[in-house]
Amino acid sequence: MASFQLTTHEKIAKATEKCELKVQAVPFTRRNNVNAVWSIAFSPDRSRFAWSSGNRRVQILPWNALKNLPIADPANLIVPDNNNNDHQQEDHREEDSDNDERMSCDGGSLDGEYSDGEAEWIQPKTIECGDIVLSLAFGSSLPHKKLRTSNVKYRMYDHSNTKLMLAIGLKSGKIKTYDIGKDATLHLMDHKDGIREMAFNPDGSLMLVSASADHTLKVWDMKDDGNMVKTLREHQKPVISCSFSPNGKVMASVGSNKMAILWDMTSSITLIHRLIGHHHDIVGCHFSTDGALLATASWDARVCVWDPYTGEVLQQLHHVFPPLPTVFAGGANNNFVRGVAFSPDGSHIATVCDDKYVRFWSLWETSDPEVVYPLENALACTYSPDGAVLAAGTRCGQVKFLEAPMKVNKLQHMCRLSIRRMVQDTRELPGLRGYLPGEMLRYLAYKDIYTEYEEEV
């Protein structure tokens, strides 16, 4: 068995490491996962980075959007030698005995940092959670919408002017939400088991969805004191991940029942259909930047790229070659894919796998990844909002920040992204047949990336 199809890892470009966050805690063992970084998150405004930093706590760090580095304690931030020249402190700062302000390795202040484009002083924040942290999610709000179903004006927790909120999912089933602007905490309690993943609706409504090992998803309205709107029970086994489409109208959820479920989130929150094609537990899902594609990561050593509206699998990204027959893909194959993320420009997919590699796949060339990085015990990955950096968390309590491959997209693809943002549902494309030629409609439906596969039983 090999990790790559046509070449070896020595011949594939290696991603550049920008820096590493490391928790100062007890030594890592497989039985002791208290230090594991199960979740990492960037704030949508590029001002903060949050990670489950071990010992049942969460750290919210200022993010230097110009250098694409976190502002952290030098004892916990390791910068490789090839980056030292860019991040050395100025001599006069070290010689100034009157300046007792602590500095990070990249020249930022540990006591605060101005956010990008705002006259706001950002303070690092450590949140003691009292339980193992399994998931994190940032949410941001727009001006508070008028309540249509109630005339009640009073709210115990007024989030009408909230700019940023962090939700923290715990192993006990509790959710802790932290209003960053008001420095206020609210607890949500209804799940019976660990919160494996959470996602805020990107439309600014502060509607939060939590995926739990108790086989349910719950929808919470954070602008209404965190009241629970609905419980979704279509999964018969633990729900492991969920993701919103960019317009917030569709949500995908995946779990241990080998299928993904697509939900209509516009009104009554109803099931659209199921996506069936994986042979093992599905542990991650993420929509493309235009909402036209959905990537799902599974323990069957594959990532499937779907047209979520038609249910068609357009691509399969295999992490072992030759591809595993179904009978082996559904068992312990030592090549579990742990996480997946679409790049913000829609041209790459990043994955982390138990074979000790982070992979960056091009959407148009999937025989082998474009760039790789060796990393053991990886659990999660996510892109920074601008797509320049990929953060990957591990079991041993570290977060690696890697330079992500970025290329100027073709004008043709950029036009496709613009059109699909307006027409996300592929089933609506035939309505444009009188205005666009058939070959262009085929391109808009991403048929140019479609690859047929014959699976072994």
JSON list of N, CA and C in Angstrom, two decimals, residues 190-193 209-220 228-239 251 253 257 259 261-263 265 268-271 274:
[
{"chain": "A", "resi": 190, "resn": "ASP", "atom": "N", "xyz": [-28.56, 20.84, 26.75]},
{"chain": "A", "resi": 190, "resn": "ASP", "atom": "CA", "xyz": [-29.66, 19.95, 26.37]},
{"chain": "A", "resi": 190, "resn": "ASP", "atom": "C", "xyz": [-29.14, 18.65, 25.77]},
{"chain": "A", "resi": 191, "resn": "HIS", "atom": "N", "xyz": [-27.94, 18.68, 25.22]},
{"chain": "A", "resi": 191, "resn": "HIS", "atom": "CA", "xyz": [-27.34, 17.46, 24.67]},
{"chain": "A", "resi": 191, "resn": "HIS", "atom": "C", "xyz": [-26.98, 16.49, 25.79]},
{"chain": "A", "resi": 192, "resn": "LYS", "atom": "N", "xyz": [-26.99, 15.19, 25.45]},
{"chain": "A", "resi": 192, "resn": "LYS", "atom": "CA", "xyz": [-26.69, 14.14, 26.42]},
{"chain": "A", "resi": 192, "resn": "LYS", "atom": "C", "xyz": [-25.29, 13.56, 26.25]},
{"chain": "A", "resi": 193, "resn": "ASP", "atom": "N", "xyz": [-24.57, 14.00, 25.25]},
{"chain": "A", "resi": 193, "resn": "ASP", "atom": "CA", "xyz": [-23.22, 13.48, 24.99]},
{"chain": "A", "resi": 193, "resn": "ASP", "atom": "C", "xyz": [-22.39, 14.58, 24.35]},
{"chain": "A", "resi": 209, "resn": "VAL", "atom": "N", "xyz": [-25.75, 25.75, 15.17]},
{"chain": "A", "resi": 209, "resn": "VAL", "atom": "CA", "xyz": [-26.10, 24.33, 15.07]},
{"chain": "A", "resi": 209, "resn": "VAL", "atom": "C", "xyz": [-25.01, 23.52, 15.74]},
{"chain": "A", "resi": 210, "resn": "SER", "atom": "N", "xyz": [-25.41, 22.58, 16.59]},
{"chain": "A", "resi": 210, "resn": "SER", "atom": "CA", "xyz": [-24.46, 21.72, 17.30]},
{"chain": "A", "resi": 210, "resn": "SER", "atom": "C", "xyz": [-24.71, 20.27, 16.91]},
{"chain": "A", "resi": 211, "resn": "ALA", "atom": "N", "xyz": [-23.63, 19.55, 16.62]},
{"chain": "A", "resi": 211, "resn": "ALA", "atom": "CA", "xyz": [-23.68, 18.13, 16.27]},
{"chain": "A", "resi": 211, "resn": "ALA", "atom": "C", "xyz": [-23.13, 17.32, 17.44]},
{"chain": "A", "resi": 212, "resn": "SER", "atom": "N", "xyz": [-23.88, 16.33, 17.89]},
{"chain": "A", "resi": 212, "resn": "SER", "atom": "CA", "xyz": [-23.52, 15.64, 19.12]},
{"chain": "A", "resi": 212, "resn": "SER", "atom": "C", "xyz": [-23.44, 14.14, 18.93]},
{"chain": "A", "resi": 213, "resn": "ALA", "atom": "N", "xyz": [-22.68, 13.50, 19.84]},
{"chain": "A", "resi": 213, "resn": "ALA", "atom": "CA", "xyz": [-22.61, 12.04, 19.86]},
{"chain": "A", "resi": 213, "resn": "ALA", "atom": "C", "xyz": [-23.89, 11.42, 20.38]},
{"chain": "A", "resi": 214, "resn": "ASP", "atom": "N", "xyz": [-24.86, 12.23, 20.83]},
{"chain": "A", "resi": 214, "resn": "ASP", "atom": "CA", "xyz": [-26.15, 11.68, 21.26]},
{"chain": "A", "resi": 214, "resn": "ASP", "atom": "C", "xyz": [-27.11, 11.47, 20.10]},
{"chain": "A", "resi": 215, "resn": "HIS", "atom": "N", "xyz": [-26.59, 11.50, 18.86]},
{"chain": "A", "resi": 215, "resn": "HIS", "atom": "CA", "xyz": [-27.31, 11.19, 17.62]},
{"chain": "A", "resi": 215, "resn": "HIS", "atom": "C", "xyz": [-28.20, 12.34, 17.15]},
{"chain": "A", "resi": 216, "resn": "THR", "atom": "N", "xyz": [-28.03, 13.52, 17.71]},
{"chain": "A", "resi": 216, "resn": "THR", "atom": "CA", "xyz": [-28.91, 14.63, 17.31]},
{"chain": "A", "resi": 216, "resn": "THR", "atom": "C", "xyz": [-28.11, 15.86, 16.92]},
{"chain": "A", "resi": 217, "resn": "LEU", "atom": "N", "xyz": [-28.77, 16.73, 16.17]},
{"chain": "A", "resi": 217, "resn": "LEU", "atom": "CA", "xyz": [-28.32, 18.11, 15.95]},
{"chain": "A", "resi": 217, "resn": "LEU", "atom": "C", "xyz": [-29.34, 19.02, 16.60]},
{"chain": "A", "resi": 218, "resn": "LYS", "atom": "N", "xyz": [-28.87, 20.11, 17.18]},
{"chain": "A", "resi": 218, "resn": "LYS", "atom": "CA", "xyz": [-29.77, 21.09, 17.78]},
{"chain": "A", "resi": 218, "resn": "LYS", "atom": "C", "xyz": [-29.48, 22.47, 17.21]},
{"chain": "A", "resi": 219, "resn": "VAL", "atom": "N", "xyz": [-30.54, 23.22, 17.00]},
{"chain": "A", "resi": 219, "resn": "VAL", "atom": "CA", "xyz": [-30.44, 24.57, 16.45]},
{"chain": "A", "resi": 219, "resn": "VAL", "atom": "C", "xyz": [-30.77, 25.56, 17.57]},
{"chain": "A", "resi": 220, "resn": "TRP", "atom": "N", "xyz": [-29.86, 26.51, 17.80]},
{"chain": "A", "resi": 220, "resn": "TRP", "atom": "CA", "xyz": [-29.99, 27.48, 18.89]},
{"chain": "A", "resi": 220, "resn": "TRP", "atom": "C", "xyz": [-30.03, 28.89, 18.31]},
{"chain": "A", "resi": 228, "resn": "MET", "atom": "N", "xyz": [-33.41, 27.06, 22.26]},
{"chain": "A", "resi": 228, "resn": "MET", "atom": "CA", "xyz": [-33.32, 26.00, 21.27]},
{"chain": "A", "resi": 228, "resn": "MET", "atom": "C", "xyz": [-34.50, 26.07, 20.32]},
{"chain": "A", "resi": 229, "resn": "VAL", "atom": "N", "xyz": [-34.21, 26.11, 19.02]},
{"chain": "A", "resi": 229, "resn": "VAL", "atom": "CA", "xyz": [-35.26, 26.25, 18.01]},
{"chain": "A", "resi": 229, "resn": "VAL", "atom": "C", "xyz": [-35.81, 24.89, 17.60]},
{"chain": "A", "resi": 230, "resn": "LYS", "atom": "N", "xyz": [-34.90, 23.93, 17.41]},
{"chain": "A", "resi": 230, "resn": "LYS", "atom": "CA", "xyz": [-35.35, 22.63, 16.90]},
{"chain": "A", "resi": 230, "resn": "LYS", "atom": "C", "xyz": [-34.29, 21.57, 17.16]},
{"chain": "A", "resi": 231, "resn": "THR", "atom": "N", "xyz": [-34.72, 20.32, 17.33]},
{"chain": "A", "resi": 231, "resn": "THR", "atom": "CA", "xyz": [-33.83, 19.17, 17.42]},
{"chain": "A", "resi": 231, "resn": "THR", "atom": "C", "xyz": [-34.01, 18.31, 16.18]},
{"chain": "A", "resi": 232, "resn": "LEU", "atom": "N", "xyz": [-32.91, 17.97, 15.52]},
{"chain": "A", "resi": 232, "resn": "LEU", "atom": "CA", "xyz": [-32.93, 17.17, 14.29]},
{"chain": "A", "resi": 232, "resn": "LEU", "atom": "C", "xyz": [-32.47, 15.75, 14.64]},
{"chain": "A", "resi": 233, "resn": "ARG", "atom": "N", "xyz": [-33.30, 14.75, 14.34]},
{"chain": "A", "resi": 233, "resn": "ARG", "atom": "CA", "xyz": [-33.06, 13.38, 14.81]},
{"chain": "A", "resi": 233, "resn": "ARG", "atom": "C", "xyz": [-32.91, 12.38, 13.66]},
{"chain": "A", "resi": 234, "resn": "GLU", "atom": "N", "xyz": [-32.58, 12.80, 12.48]},
{"chain": "A", "resi": 234, "resn": "GLU", "atom": "CA", "xyz": [-32.51, 11.87, 11.35]},
{"chain": "A", "resi": 234, "resn": "GLU", "atom": "C", "xyz": [-31.30, 10.94, 11.43]},
{"chain": "A", "resi": 235, "resn": "HIS", "atom": "N", "xyz": [-30.25, 11.34, 12.13]},
{"chain": "A", "resi": 235, "resn": "HIS", "atom": "CA", "xyz": [-29.09, 10.47, 12.29]},
{"chain": "A", "resi": 235, "resn": "HIS", "atom": "C", "xyz": [-29.39, 9.41, 13.35]},
{"chain": "A", "resi": 236, "resn": "GLN", "atom": "N", "xyz": [-29.09, 8.17, 13.03]},
{"chain": "A", "resi": 236, "resn": "GLN", "atom": "CA", "xyz": [-29.33, 7.07, 13.97]},
{"chain": "A", "resi": 236, "resn": "GLN", "atom": "C", "xyz": [-28.08, 6.72, 14.79]},
{"chain": "A", "resi": 237, "resn": "LYS", "atom": "N", "xyz": [-26.99, 7.41, 14.49]},
{"chain": "A", "resi": 237, "resn": "LYS", "atom": "CA", "xyz": [-25.73, 7.18, 15.21]},
{"chain": "A", "resi": 237, "resn": "LYS", "atom": "C", "xyz": [-25.10, 8.55, 15.50]},
{"chain": "A", "resi": 238, "resn": "PRO", "atom": "N", "xyz": [-23.95, 8.58, 16.21]},
{"chain": "A", "resi": 238, "resn": "PRO", "atom": "CA", "xyz": [-23.34, 9.88, 16.55]},
{"chain": "A", "resi": 238, "resn": "PRO", "atom": "C", "xyz": [-23.14, 10.79, 15.35]},
{"chain": "A", "resi": 239, "resn": "VAL", "atom": "N", "xyz": [-23.48, 12.07, 15.55]},
{"chain": "A", "resi": 239, "resn": "VAL", "atom": "CA", "xyz": [-23.26, 13.08, 14.51]},
{"chain": "A", "resi": 239, "resn": "VAL", "atom": "C", "xyz": [-21.90, 13.71, 14.78]},
{"chain": "A", "resi": 251, "resn": "MET", "atom": "N", "xyz": [-27.57, 23.29, 5.02]},
{"chain": "A", "resi": 251, "resn": "MET", "atom": "CA", "xyz": [-26.58, 22.77, 5.96]},
{"chain": "A", "resi": 251, "resn": "MET", "atom": "C", "xyz": [-26.38, 21.28, 5.67]},
{"chain": "A", "resi": 253, "resn": "SER", "atom": "N", "xyz": [-24.77, 17.66, 7.36]},
{"chain": "A", "resi": 253, "resn": "SER", "atom": "CA", "xyz": [-24.33, 16.99, 8.59]},
{"chain": "A", "resi": 253, "resn": "SER", "atom": "C", "xyz": [-23.89, 15.58, 8.25]},
{"chain": "A", "resi": 257, "resn": "ASN", "atom": "N", "xyz": [-23.05, 6.93, 10.50]},
{"chain": "A", "resi": 257, "resn": "ASN", "atom": "CA", "xyz": [-23.94, 6.07, 9.71]},
{"chain": "A", "resi": 257, "resn": "ASN", "atom": "C", "xyz": [-23.59, 6.07, 8.22]},
{"chain": "A", "resi": 259, "resn": "MET", "atom": "N", "xyz": [-23.33, 8.24, 5.96]},
{"chain": "A", "resi": 259, "resn": "MET", "atom": "CA", "xyz": [-24.02, 9.08, 5.00]},
{"chain": "A", "resi": 259, "resn": "MET", "atom": "C", "xyz": [-24.01, 10.53, 5.46]},
{"chain": "A", "resi": 261, "resn": "ILE", "atom": "N", "xyz": [-26.27, 14.16, 5.34]},
{"chain": "A", "resi": 261, "resn": "ILE", "atom": "CA", "xyz": [-27.65, 14.61, 5.21]},
{"chain": "A", "resi": 261, "resn": "ILE", "atom": "C", "xyz": [-27.64, 16.10, 4.90]},
{"chain": "A", "resi": 262, "resn": "LEU", "atom": "N", "xyz": [-28.43, 16.48, 3.92]},
{"chain": "A", "resi": 262, "resn": "LEU", "atom": "CA", "xyz": [-28.55, 17.88, 3.51]},
{"chain": "A", "resi": 262, "resn": "LEU", "atom": "C", "xyz": [-29.86, 18.44, 4.08]},
{"chain": "A", "resi": 263, "resn": "TRP", "atom": "N", "xyz": [-29.77, 19.63, 4.69]},
{"chain": "A", "resi": 263, "resn": "TRP", "atom": "CA", "xyz": [-30.92, 20.24, 5.36]},
{"chain": "A", "resi": 263, "resn": "TRP", "atom": "C", "xyz": [-31.25, 21.59, 4.74]},
{"chain": "A", "resi": 265, "resn": "MET", "atom": "N", "xyz": [-32.41, 25.09, 5.59]},
{"chain": "A", "resi": 265, "resn": "MET", "atom": "CA", "xyz": [-32.40, 25.90, 6.82]},
{"chain": "A", "resi": 265, "resn": "MET", "atom": "C", "xyz": [-33.17, 27.21, 6.66]},
{"chain": "A", "resi": 268, "resn": "SER", "atom": "N", "xyz": [-38.68, 26.05, 7.99]},
{"chain": "A", "resi": 268, "resn": "SER", "atom": "CA", "xyz": [-39.04, 25.08, 9.02]},
{"chain": "A", "resi": 268, "resn": "SER", "atom": "C", "xyz": [-37.93, 24.09, 9.32]},
{"chain": "A", "resi": 269, "resn": "ILE", "atom": "N", "xyz": [-36.79, 24.20, 8.66]},
{"chain": "A", "resi": 269, "resn": "ILE", "atom": "CA", "xyz": [-35.63, 23.32, 8.83]},
{"chain": "A", "resi": 269, "resn": "ILE", "atom": "C", "xyz": [-36.04, 21.88, 8.53]},
{"chain": "A", "resi": 270, "resn": "THR", "atom": "N", "xyz": [-35.99, 21.51, 7.28]},
{"chain": "A", "resi": 270, "resn": "THR", "atom": "CA", "xyz": [-36.42, 20.18, 6.85]},
{"chain": "A", "resi": 270, "resn": "THR", "atom": "C", "xyz": [-35.30, 19.46, 6.10]},
{"chain": "A", "resi": 271, "resn": "LEU", "atom": "N", "xyz": [-35.40, 18.14, 6.04]},
{"chain": "A", "resi": 271, "resn": "LEU", "atom": "CA", "xyz": [-34.43, 17.32, 5.34]},
{"chain": "A", "resi": 271, "resn": "LEU", "atom": "C", "xyz": [-34.65, 17.43, 3.83]},
{"chain": "A", "resi": 274, "resn": "ARG", "atom": "N", "xyz": [-30.44, 12.57, 1.40]},
{"chain": "A", "resi": 274, "resn": "ARG", "atom": "CA", "xyz": [-29.24, 11.94, 1.94]},
{"chain": "A", "resi": 274, "resn": "ARG", "atom": "C", "xyz": [-28.23, 11.69, 0.83]}
]
